[in-house]
Amino acid sequence: MKTVKLQVDAMSCASCAKAVEKALSAVTGVDKASVNFVSKTATVNVQNTLANEQPLIDAVKRAGYSAHLPVRDRETQENRAARRQFVKVIGIGALLVVGWVLGATKLVPATVATGLVIIALVLAAWPIFLRAIKALLGKRLDADVLVTIAVIAASSVGEFVAAAEVAFIMLLGAQLEEYTIRRARRSLGSLLSLVPPTAHVRRDGKEEEVAAAELQVGDVVVVRAGERIPVDGVVQSGMASVNQAPVTGESMPVDRSEGDEVFVGTLAETGALIIEARRVGEDTTLARIAQLVEAAQQREAPIQRTLDRAAGWLVPIMLTLSALVYVFSHDVARAITVLIVACPCALILATPTAVMAAIARAARAGVLIKGGQYLEATARLHTIVFDKTGTLTHGEPEVTHVSRFDQHSEAELVQMAAVAEKMSAHPVARAIMRKATALGLVTEDPATFEAHHGRGVVAERNGQKLVVGQTGLMDDQSIVMSDALHTHMDEHHDEGHTTIVVAHDGEICGTICVADTVRARADEAISDLRKMGIEKVVMLTGDNKRVAMQIADKLGIDEVKADVLPEQKAAHIESLRQKGRLGGVAMVGDGINDAPALSVADVGIAMGLGGTDVAHEAADIALMADDLSKIAFAVGLSRHTLQIIKQGLLFALVYNVVMVTTAATGHLHMIGGAIAHQFSSVLVIVNAMRLLRYR
Ligand code: ADP
Ligand code: MG
């Protein structure tokens, strides 16, 4: 199974997208095809038996459209095509005006003036006419068919100027629509344009310039001040202040030196870096962001699907309505005007354009929203649940105390714990490993290792069992804990230190305390959410209750659920969802253990690039930086988007009804109708594009 992407041209409205989808799905070897009208892309899942894209491109052609593989420089191509098209439209307009003025002032014989108008008419109507024929051949009725019928009808009763003006206005409106949509798409295209076209690679001691496409994992690249980093990689040497805004949305540059991770597309503002490439091309973070965002825009919001279906039967209804108007009024012009204003274009455009703009805006701020439906859900949140470790805290705890409970020395205690934790990626494990390194201890690999998520680890060394974790794990392993140990732990927990018990051969040897720091401005982020009307903020953690309370108090959190196992996190989210009335519950987390909860929540939000990939996969919204304030941003943007969609739908609906009524009762002229109709589509799109400039 593979996925093929195609660029589809000549689609004039949402119902065309459905037709292309149908045509693609009918090709043998195609499992599923989805076509996005706004971005003009088709995503096709095909079986491997399909050798190349040609059958797909042919199928689209047969359906009356054209398709080609997306090209890297499609933006420049598009711009050039758009400029040509614009010049053409201006030319047609000029011709029309000249013909009309000459005719009205009688400076030339009437036939000459009419001739000019007819030329303008044919030029303007031709593309619409062609699309209408295609639609009819594909057994569809769409906006182009309506306009074509209107233009032909007007010409047949000798209203050439009116017919030409209608066609011209339709052409001009389509131009405006395309222009605004292209602008929104460009803000995504610009993400990938941040990848430098070439890189300086060091090979065999020599530096050469290599095209970005030829870079390989393991290449050593040199980046100097003012250059963009061409790969995802790790700094080998050098130092630089790097602006990571395109990837993380953070505007403050960060200092990067040996051992630090850097991302493609980020800018070395000062200094220089020697970087070893870890990910190149399509695998880089930036490319993944772009893919994710594109996929998100393809995903239709539920409301959109209903509207597409509605458009399918609205057109025949409008044709009938127009016929009825003619039957009762015997007024061709009136029936034509009804046809022109009846097309529900603005209604169809309202949702996809707003969703696209919002997702693009969010991506620029380092917030990846994976689909329109999550915008809807985020706008309706009433409860936000935070994981503690790695989410509210930095997730980089440090060992604060080591306490012995038997004959083992402090170093022995740390060493045993470190051997057991060696294979664990948990923050606590990493803290213990760092401590062991600081003490200069050698840690061999454990003979066996078993991670108990949310509890600790069990390992074997020299045939003896090592158990390292919280008290629950000790109970599980039937290790007896003394009252003295419990008292000792409570004391440390009350100080906000997580206490880990270390047991060897079934006996307690001692404890290791670790403390984590709360993220800067976490309290601000939470109070912002509260100001926005989020009713409940909950903290969910596998850590000890006493430790959790310490942090909750500092941050102003309403409810704390401590000592929860990973699977209980999901169950707890579920129960919060049941309790909640209208609206939803968001879960913010970072770790593997949060993944189930992230998927159960109405909106799963994964923390920054430091977060695990599993969490990013399971999440509906991924934050590129560990910046809690982005949650309030996402909520605000989502609400604003929903508002804009509602404005668009309501406006389009009322406007259409008013226009059809005005036209049917003979109060609107053909040309007025055309202007009025295009005006509504453009207005809805321009309104949606305001989201690009949100806050
Ligand atoms: P959180 O929900 O705060 O992210 P976890 O569910 O990952 O925390 O872990 C809960 C508790 O389980 C930790 O506070 C720690 O006491 C214990 N724990 C988990 N993994 C380990 C480990 N590898 N070593 C020691 N203790 C662990
Ligand atoms: Mg965590």
XYZ file of C-alpha atoms in Angstrom, residues 41-668:
628
model
C -4.994 18.027 -4.045
C -5.994 14.402 -4.329
C -4.665 11.886 -1.814
C -4.969 8.374 -3.193
C -4.245 5.133 -1.353
C -3.199 2.594 -3.948
C -2.067 -0.999 -3.895
C 1.522 -1.711 -4.820
C 0.367 -3.420 -8.017
C -0.227 0.010 -9.484
C 3.133 0.730 -11.089
C 2.770 4.456 -11.729
C 0.383 7.377 -11.503
C -0.590 7.449 -15.155
C -3.886 5.502 -14.756
C -4.878 7.973 -12.021
C -4.042 11.019 -14.120
C -5.951 9.502 -17.050
C -8.996 8.807 -14.894
C -9.074 12.430 -13.741
C -8.801 13.554 -17.365
C -11.667 11.308 -18.412
C -13.779 12.859 -15.672
C -13.161 16.208 -17.295
C -10.369 17.668 -15.170
C -6.629 17.546 -15.277
C -4.095 16.262 -12.807
C -0.354 16.184 -12.429
C 2.181 15.236 -9.812
C 2.904 17.991 -7.336
C 6.051 19.778 -8.362
C 8.497 21.454 -6.062
C 8.296 24.778 -7.776
C 4.553 24.705 -8.168
C 4.311 27.957 -6.297
C 6.262 29.942 -8.861
C 4.416 28.155 -11.641
C 1.127 29.021 -10.051
C 2.107 32.629 -9.610
C 3.060 32.930 -13.230
C -0.174 31.296 -14.360
C -2.134 33.553 -12.050
C -0.505 36.655 -13.476
C -1.250 35.546 -17.045
C -4.842 34.850 -16.082
C -5.116 38.252 -14.461
C -3.870 40.026 -17.578
C -6.410 38.066 -19.617
C -9.282 39.060 -17.354
C -8.264 42.730 -17.501
C -8.084 42.495 -21.310
C -11.564 41.009 -21.561
C -12.896 43.684 -19.226
C -11.343 46.448 -21.313
C -12.785 45.012 -24.520
C -16.211 44.818 -22.931
C -16.089 48.419 -21.698
C -14.891 49.724 -25.079
C -17.631 47.842 -26.938
C -20.260 49.021 -24.525
C -19.161 52.703 -24.548
C -18.891 52.758 -28.363
C -22.347 51.198 -28.608
C -23.930 53.599 -26.138
C -22.356 56.727 -27.662
C -23.091 55.551 -31.211
C -19.594 56.566 -32.358
C -19.365 53.489 -34.559
C -22.008 51.411 -36.332
C -24.001 49.283 -33.887
C -22.780 46.053 -35.477
C -19.145 46.916 -34.715
C -19.896 47.707 -31.075
C -21.981 44.560 -30.672
C -19.220 42.592 -32.368
C -16.712 43.740 -29.746
C -19.099 42.832 -26.935
C -19.676 39.398 -28.443
C -15.926 38.784 -28.660
C -15.598 39.716 -24.976
C -18.556 37.464 -24.206
C -17.053 34.459 -25.961
C -13.644 34.974 -24.324
C -15.128 35.342 -20.840
C -17.688 32.575 -21.131
C -15.485 30.031 -22.879
C -13.758 28.565 -19.784
C -17.041 28.451 -17.883
C -18.700 26.829 -20.865
C -15.989 24.165 -21.132
C -16.272 23.311 -17.454
C -20.045 23.086 -17.750
C -19.740 20.645 -20.666
C -17.358 18.545 -18.591
C -19.784 18.574 -15.700
C -22.663 17.508 -17.925
C -20.574 14.753 -19.505
C -19.875 13.562 -15.994
C -23.651 13.670 -15.367
C -23.392 16.478 -12.870
C -25.133 19.789 -12.484
C -23.040 22.489 -10.912
C -22.553 26.225 -10.685
C -20.925 26.371 -14.117
C -23.943 24.732 -15.704
C -26.199 27.298 -14.069
C -24.087 30.201 -15.315
C -23.756 28.727 -18.811
C -27.507 28.283 -19.129
C -27.944 31.850 -17.915
C -25.406 33.245 -20.416
C -26.845 31.293 -23.355
C -30.364 32.269 -22.426
C -29.435 35.949 -22.176
C -27.629 35.886 -25.545
C -30.541 34.152 -27.220
C -32.824 37.041 -26.299
C -30.246 39.526 -27.616
C -28.931 40.705 -24.227
C -25.288 40.464 -25.280
C -23.951 43.153 -22.977
C -25.683 41.604 -19.972
C -24.478 38.113 -20.900
C -20.899 39.318 -21.350
C -20.955 41.228 -18.098
C -22.280 38.224 -16.188
C -19.565 35.988 -17.624
C -16.932 38.623 -16.920
C -18.009 39.101 -13.311
C -17.946 35.337 -12.758
C -14.431 35.252 -14.138
C -13.285 38.170 -12.027
C -14.847 36.708 -8.880
C -13.141 33.373 -9.430
C -9.863 35.274 -9.780
C -10.359 37.012 -6.473
C -11.265 33.765 -4.745
C -8.213 32.019 -6.071
C -6.005 34.868 -5.073
C -7.125 34.803 -1.436
C -6.967 31.019 -1.168
C -3.516 30.995 -2.718
C -2.362 33.454 -0.128
C -3.440 31.131 2.658
C -1.771 28.166 1.076
C 1.415 30.093 0.604
C 1.878 30.516 4.332
C 2.306 26.721 4.408
C 4.387 26.532 1.296
C 6.694 29.000 2.958
C 7.421 26.437 5.672
C 9.157 24.189 3.178
C 10.784 27.082 1.408
C 12.810 27.527 4.594
C 14.809 24.445 3.671
C 17.979 25.824 2.092
C 18.444 24.551 -1.480
C 22.098 23.651 -0.899
C 24.313 22.732 2.030
C 28.029 22.868 2.780
C 29.113 19.320 3.461
C 32.466 18.274 4.853
C 33.706 15.133 3.103
C 37.261 13.797 3.339
C 38.365 17.015 4.967
C 37.084 19.096 2.069
C 34.028 21.290 2.079
C 31.714 21.038 -0.910
C 28.373 22.498 -1.808
C 25.738 19.803 -2.203
C 22.101 20.066 -3.294
C 19.674 19.577 -0.394
C 18.113 16.561 -2.109
C 21.464 14.750 -2.083
C 22.130 15.091 1.640
C 22.405 11.836 3.545
C 22.118 10.784 7.147
C 25.585 10.937 8.673
C 26.773 13.835 6.511
C 28.646 16.532 8.376
C 27.400 19.980 7.406
C 28.794 23.404 8.174
C 26.406 26.254 8.930
C 27.628 29.818 9.326
C 25.999 32.899 10.795
C 23.021 34.038 8.752
C 22.469 30.620 7.160
C 19.601 28.233 7.640
C 20.319 24.755 8.959
C 19.748 22.217 6.130
C 19.199 19.032 8.209
C 17.843 17.748 11.497
C 20.919 16.787 13.422
C 23.196 17.042 16.401
C 25.847 19.716 16.860
C 29.351 18.237 16.770
C 31.150 21.448 17.498
C 30.794 25.201 17.327
C 28.346 27.524 18.964
C 25.488 29.594 17.623
C 22.377 31.449 18.601
C 19.615 29.706 16.643
C 16.209 31.126 15.824
C 13.850 28.146 15.896
C 10.643 30.088 15.215
C 9.675 28.189 12.041
C 9.672 24.861 13.868
C 8.711 25.670 17.432
C 6.986 29.030 17.126
C 9.312 30.470 19.786
C 10.579 33.863 18.787
C 13.499 33.978 21.231
C 16.662 32.461 19.767
C 18.291 29.645 21.728
C 21.980 28.900 22.189
C 23.148 25.708 20.593
C 26.481 23.971 21.081
C 28.038 20.516 21.158
C 25.523 17.716 21.698
C 22.432 19.867 21.149
C 19.743 18.950 18.684
C 19.005 21.342 15.811
C 16.258 21.380 13.193
C 16.100 21.986 9.502
C 14.889 25.424 8.490
C 16.020 27.143 11.669
C 18.358 30.082 11.373
C 21.838 30.410 12.857
C 21.806 34.101 13.725
C 25.313 34.356 15.092
C 28.216 31.925 15.362
C 28.804 28.769 13.355
C 27.965 25.096 13.766
C 29.291 21.767 12.551
C 26.320 19.418 12.477
C 25.960 15.701 11.954
C 22.812 14.952 9.945
C 20.347 12.611 11.649
C 17.298 13.160 9.460
C 17.174 14.537 5.924
C 14.564 15.313 3.275
C 11.070 13.995 3.909
C 11.957 12.648 7.368
C 12.866 15.981 8.908
C 10.692 17.608 11.495
C 9.796 20.476 9.195
C 8.758 18.155 6.361
C 6.686 16.146 8.820
C 5.009 19.321 10.042
C 4.171 20.314 6.479
C 2.789 16.845 5.718
C 0.785 16.825 8.914
C -0.710 20.222 8.251
C -1.585 19.310 4.697
C -3.226 16.091 5.865
C -5.111 18.088 8.486
C -6.507 20.429 5.893
C -7.666 17.461 3.838
C -9.628 16.093 6.749
C -13.107 17.461 6.387
C -14.950 18.906 9.321
C -18.260 17.041 9.807
C -20.212 20.155 8.938
C -18.480 20.322 5.559
C -19.564 16.875 4.481
C -23.194 17.756 5.086
C -22.819 20.874 2.989
C -21.205 19.033 0.076
C -24.138 16.691 0.021
C -26.520 19.624 0.202
C -24.854 21.222 -2.823
C -25.624 18.075 -4.830
C -29.362 18.555 -4.604
C -29.461 22.353 -4.343
C -28.489 22.839 -7.994
C -31.373 20.804 -9.483
C -33.749 22.555 -7.080
C -32.532 25.940 -8.250
C -32.936 24.926 -11.890
C -36.518 23.942 -11.166
C -37.110 27.170 -9.282
C -35.812 29.211 -12.188
C -38.038 27.269 -14.600
C -41.024 27.970 -12.357
C -40.189 31.690 -12.292
C -40.203 31.669 -16.079
C -43.484 29.750 -16.262
C -45.228 32.242 -13.974
C -43.628 35.521 -15.100
C -42.764 34.783 -18.731
C -39.730 36.921 -18.001
C -36.537 35.301 -19.301
C -34.264 37.861 -17.638
C -35.835 37.191 -14.278
C -35.425 33.425 -14.581
C -31.798 33.929 -15.629
C -31.097 36.157 -12.634
C -32.519 33.510 -10.315
C -30.115 30.983 -11.803
C -27.188 33.295 -11.257
C -27.857 34.130 -7.625
C -29.014 30.647 -6.663
C -25.642 28.916 -6.581
C -24.707 28.117 -2.949
C -21.009 28.833 -3.506
C -20.473 30.983 -0.421
C -22.192 28.383 1.738
C -19.866 25.677 0.483
C -16.746 27.793 0.920
C -17.398 29.064 4.447
C -16.102 26.088 6.434
C -13.137 24.782 4.427
C -11.590 28.199 3.941
C -11.836 29.062 7.646
C -10.455 25.681 8.712
C -7.581 25.982 6.289
C -6.685 29.472 7.416
C -6.874 28.522 11.098
C -4.678 25.453 10.696
C -2.144 27.486 8.741
C -2.162 30.210 11.377
C -1.689 27.693 14.182
C 1.158 25.947 12.382
C 2.994 29.243 12.163
C 2.738 29.562 15.940
C 4.129 26.061 16.446
C 0.744 24.474 17.122
C -0.158 21.550 14.863
C -3.879 20.973 14.698
C -4.511 17.686 12.987
C -7.942 18.384 11.528
C -10.917 20.697 11.358
C -12.902 18.602 13.801
C -10.373 19.340 16.549
C -10.837 23.061 16.068
C -14.503 22.473 16.719
C -13.781 20.355 19.805
C -11.164 22.739 21.205
C -13.568 25.631 20.972
C -15.995 23.731 23.218
C -13.657 22.586 26.004
C -14.746 23.006 29.613
C -12.117 20.883 31.344
C -8.380 20.645 30.772
C -6.393 17.854 32.340
C -2.631 18.130 32.700
C -0.151 15.378 33.214
C 2.413 16.434 35.805
C 5.852 15.110 34.923
C 7.179 16.539 31.687
C 4.075 18.625 31.142
C 3.632 20.987 34.074
C 7.179 20.269 35.184
C 10.306 20.163 33.038
C 10.506 16.394 33.314
C 14.196 16.633 34.106
C 14.286 15.828 37.814
C 17.455 15.807 39.842
C 18.458 13.500 42.653
C 18.267 15.459 45.918
C 18.799 12.817 48.623
C 20.005 9.272 48.864
C 19.062 7.472 52.110
C 20.391 4.076 53.172
C 18.221 1.530 54.944
C 20.651 -1.389 55.181
C 24.355 -2.240 54.969
C 24.773 -1.088 51.329
C 26.759 2.121 50.934
C 25.299 5.178 49.234
C 27.361 4.530 46.097
C 26.266 0.893 46.009
C 22.668 1.969 46.364
C 22.891 4.405 43.450
C 24.760 1.858 41.375
C 22.109 -0.826 41.873
C 19.378 1.626 40.978
C 21.305 2.818 37.920
C 21.844 -0.714 36.593
C 18.127 -1.418 36.981
C 17.176 1.879 35.311
C 19.707 1.700 32.511
C 17.183 0.571 29.912
C 14.405 2.894 31.058
C 13.642 6.187 29.327
C 11.602 7.532 32.244
C 12.689 10.944 33.602
C 13.304 9.402 37.027
C 15.551 6.789 35.442
C 17.529 9.459 33.622
C 17.973 11.414 36.863
C 19.371 8.344 38.587
C 21.686 7.654 35.642
C 23.006 11.215 35.774
C 23.654 10.839 39.481
C 25.572 7.599 38.897
C 27.685 9.273 36.250
C 28.367 12.212 38.568
C 29.563 9.788 41.233
C 31.867 8.153 38.681
C 30.108 4.787 38.954
C 30.306 2.080 36.302
C 26.919 0.686 35.390
C 26.763 -2.590 33.523
C 23.710 -3.743 31.557
C 21.162 -5.667 33.615
C 20.725 -9.369 32.747
C 16.955 -8.898 32.446
C 14.818 -5.799 32.489
C 11.124 -5.145 32.799
C 9.447 -1.708 32.800
C 6.308 -1.318 34.873
C 4.825 1.824 33.338
C 3.855 4.363 35.951
C 5.459 2.354 38.757
C 9.094 1.600 38.193
C 11.388 -1.119 36.955
C 12.312 -4.685 37.836
C 15.703 -6.000 36.691
C 18.164 -8.761 37.369
C 21.870 -8.445 38.106
C 24.200 -11.275 39.120
C 21.153 -13.509 39.557
C 19.589 -11.126 42.081
C 16.415 -9.183 41.609
C 16.473 -5.379 41.674
C 13.202 -3.531 42.188
C 13.260 0.256 41.797
C 10.084 2.320 41.931
C 7.238 3.603 44.032
C 5.538 1.819 46.924
C 2.851 0.269 44.732
C 5.539 -1.641 42.865
C 6.987 -2.910 46.160
C 3.553 -4.202 47.148
C 3.239 -5.932 43.788
C 6.584 -7.609 44.293
C 5.693 -8.578 47.882
C 8.510 -6.518 49.357
C 7.824 -5.556 52.955
C 8.172 -1.878 53.869
C 8.738 -0.803 57.457
C 6.806 1.964 59.216
C 10.064 3.904 59.466
C 10.333 3.809 55.681
C 6.764 5.081 55.233
C 7.361 7.971 57.648
C 10.620 8.830 55.923
C 8.861 8.877 52.540
C 5.951 11.023 53.726
C 8.406 13.618 54.995
C 10.158 13.865 51.661
C 6.910 13.821 49.713
C 5.639 16.779 51.724
C 8.692 18.687 50.560
C 7.678 17.973 46.985
C 10.342 15.335 46.394
C 9.367 12.106 44.681
C 10.849 9.229 46.628
C 11.912 6.077 44.826
C 12.469 2.879 46.761
C 15.375 0.609 45.886
C 15.125 -3.073 46.795
C 17.717 -5.795 46.282
C 16.991 -9.515 46.611
C 13.618 -8.817 48.185
C 14.965 -6.437 50.840
C 14.719 -2.643 50.980
C 18.170 -1.046 50.634
C 17.194 2.599 50.675
C 15.517 5.461 48.846
C 16.467 8.002 46.247
C 14.647 11.340 46.217
C 14.238 13.287 43.020
C 12.796 16.753 42.531
C 11.517 18.327 39.365
C 11.024 22.021 38.664
C 7.762 23.542 37.533
C 7.846 25.130 34.060
C 8.252 28.873 33.931
C 4.909 30.647 33.559
C 2.874 27.461 34.068
C 0.758 29.369 36.580
C 0.174 32.143 34.060
C -0.879 29.655 31.393
C -3.403 28.108 33.767
C -4.834 31.403 34.948
C -5.165 32.477 31.282
C -7.213 29.372 30.566
C -9.399 30.120 33.533
C -9.932 33.675 32.307
C -11.103 32.234 29.011
C -13.847 30.399 30.869
C -12.352 26.924 31.177
C -14.230 25.650 34.215
C -11.977 22.991 35.565
C -8.233 22.395 35.531
C -7.166 18.934 36.676
C -3.770 17.393 37.327
C -3.341 13.721 36.664
C -0.178 11.988 37.761
C 1.351 8.660 38.554
C 3.360 10.389 41.219
C 2.629 10.511 44.924
C -0.345 12.523 46.181
C 1.672 14.654 48.582
C 4.146 15.631 45.872
C 1.321 16.361 43.496
C -0.475 18.613 46.004
C 2.664 20.710 46.436
C 2.664 21.611 42.769
C -1.116 21.878 42.421
C -1.262 24.475 45.174
C 1.402 26.574 43.510
C -0.374 26.529 40.152
C -3.969 26.946 41.277
C -5.221 23.587 40.063
C -8.736 22.553 41.157
C -8.471 18.825 41.284
C -5.601 16.397 41.742
C -5.693 12.745 40.865
C -2.452 11.111 42.048
C -1.073 7.563 42.094
C -2.827 6.725 38.853
C -1.526 4.062 36.525
C -1.335 4.874 32.817
C -4.471 2.899 31.956
C -6.324 4.594 34.805
C -5.466 7.948 33.296
C -7.593 7.085 30.285
C -10.419 5.822 32.488
C -10.328 9.014 34.512
C -10.583 11.151 31.383
C -13.536 9.037 30.306
C -15.297 9.663 33.623
C -14.665 13.404 33.357
C -16.199 13.316 29.892
C -19.288 11.533 31.175
C -19.698 14.071 33.950
C -19.297 17.071 31.704
C -22.324 18.500 30.023
C -21.952 19.963 26.587
C -18.363 20.516 25.538
C -15.342 18.414 26.131
C -12.241 17.405 28.001
C -8.706 18.012 26.820
C -5.728 16.024 28.004
C -2.276 17.588 27.885
C 0.580 15.129 28.178
C 4.011 14.189 27.016
C 4.895 10.595 27.744
C 4.176 7.119 26.408
C 2.079 6.589 29.496
C -0.149 9.480 28.453
C -0.908 8.085 24.996
C -4.091 6.194 25.956
C -5.439 9.257 27.770
C -4.561 11.485 24.839
C -6.615 9.346 22.497
C -9.583 9.037 24.838
C -9.853 12.780 25.460
C -11.973 14.931 23.154
C -8.798 16.807 22.377
C -5.398 15.254 23.068
C -2.592 17.799 23.258
C 1.023 16.608 23.135
C 3.876 18.687 24.500
C 6.879 19.902 22.537
C 9.559 18.204 20.528
C 10.965 16.827 23.763
C 7.813 14.749 24.049
C 7.824 11.180 22.836
C 6.766 10.308 19.294
C 4.054 8.038 20.614
C 2.438 10.975 22.366
C 2.675 13.047 19.189
C 0.997 10.295 17.190
C -1.834 9.849 19.664
C -2.482 13.579 19.990
C -4.949 15.703 18.061
C -2.927 18.831 18.644
C 0.857 18.775 18.911
C 2.812 21.647 20.390
C 6.188 22.103 18.781
C 7.628 23.853 21.839
C 7.165 23.082 25.537
C 5.161 26.239 25.897
C 2.014 25.872 27.981
C 0.728 29.288 26.880
C 0.080 27.778 23.443
C -2.895 25.926 24.883
C -4.759 29.139 25.563
C -3.757 30.290 22.087
C -5.252 27.129 20.558
C -8.478 27.552 22.508
C -8.757 31.205 21.476
C -8.023 30.502 17.833
C -10.499 27.618 17.743
C -13.257 29.715 19.214
C -12.540 32.493 16.784
C -12.582 30.014 13.887
C -15.930 28.605 14.912
C -17.270 32.130 15.101
C -15.986 32.926 11.627
C -17.502 29.725 10.228
C -20.844 30.530 11.793
C -20.703 34.085 10.477
C -19.950 32.751 7.000
C -22.700 30.141 7.005
C -25.324 32.443 8.409
C -24.415 35.248 6.059
C -24.357 32.955 3.022
C -27.677 31.392 3.873
C -29.534 34.624 4.548
C -27.897 36.307 1.587
C -28.846 33.487 -0.800
C -32.438 33.435 0.347
C -32.753 37.214 0.062
C -31.120 37.286 -3.367
C -33.225 34.454 -4.771
C -36.384 36.117 -3.476
C -35.348 39.508 -4.859
C -34.535 37.961 -8.216
C -37.682 35.835 -8.376
C -39.871 38.841 -7.694
C -38.107 40.786 -10.432
C -36.254 43.290 -8.308
C -32.756 42.359 -9.398
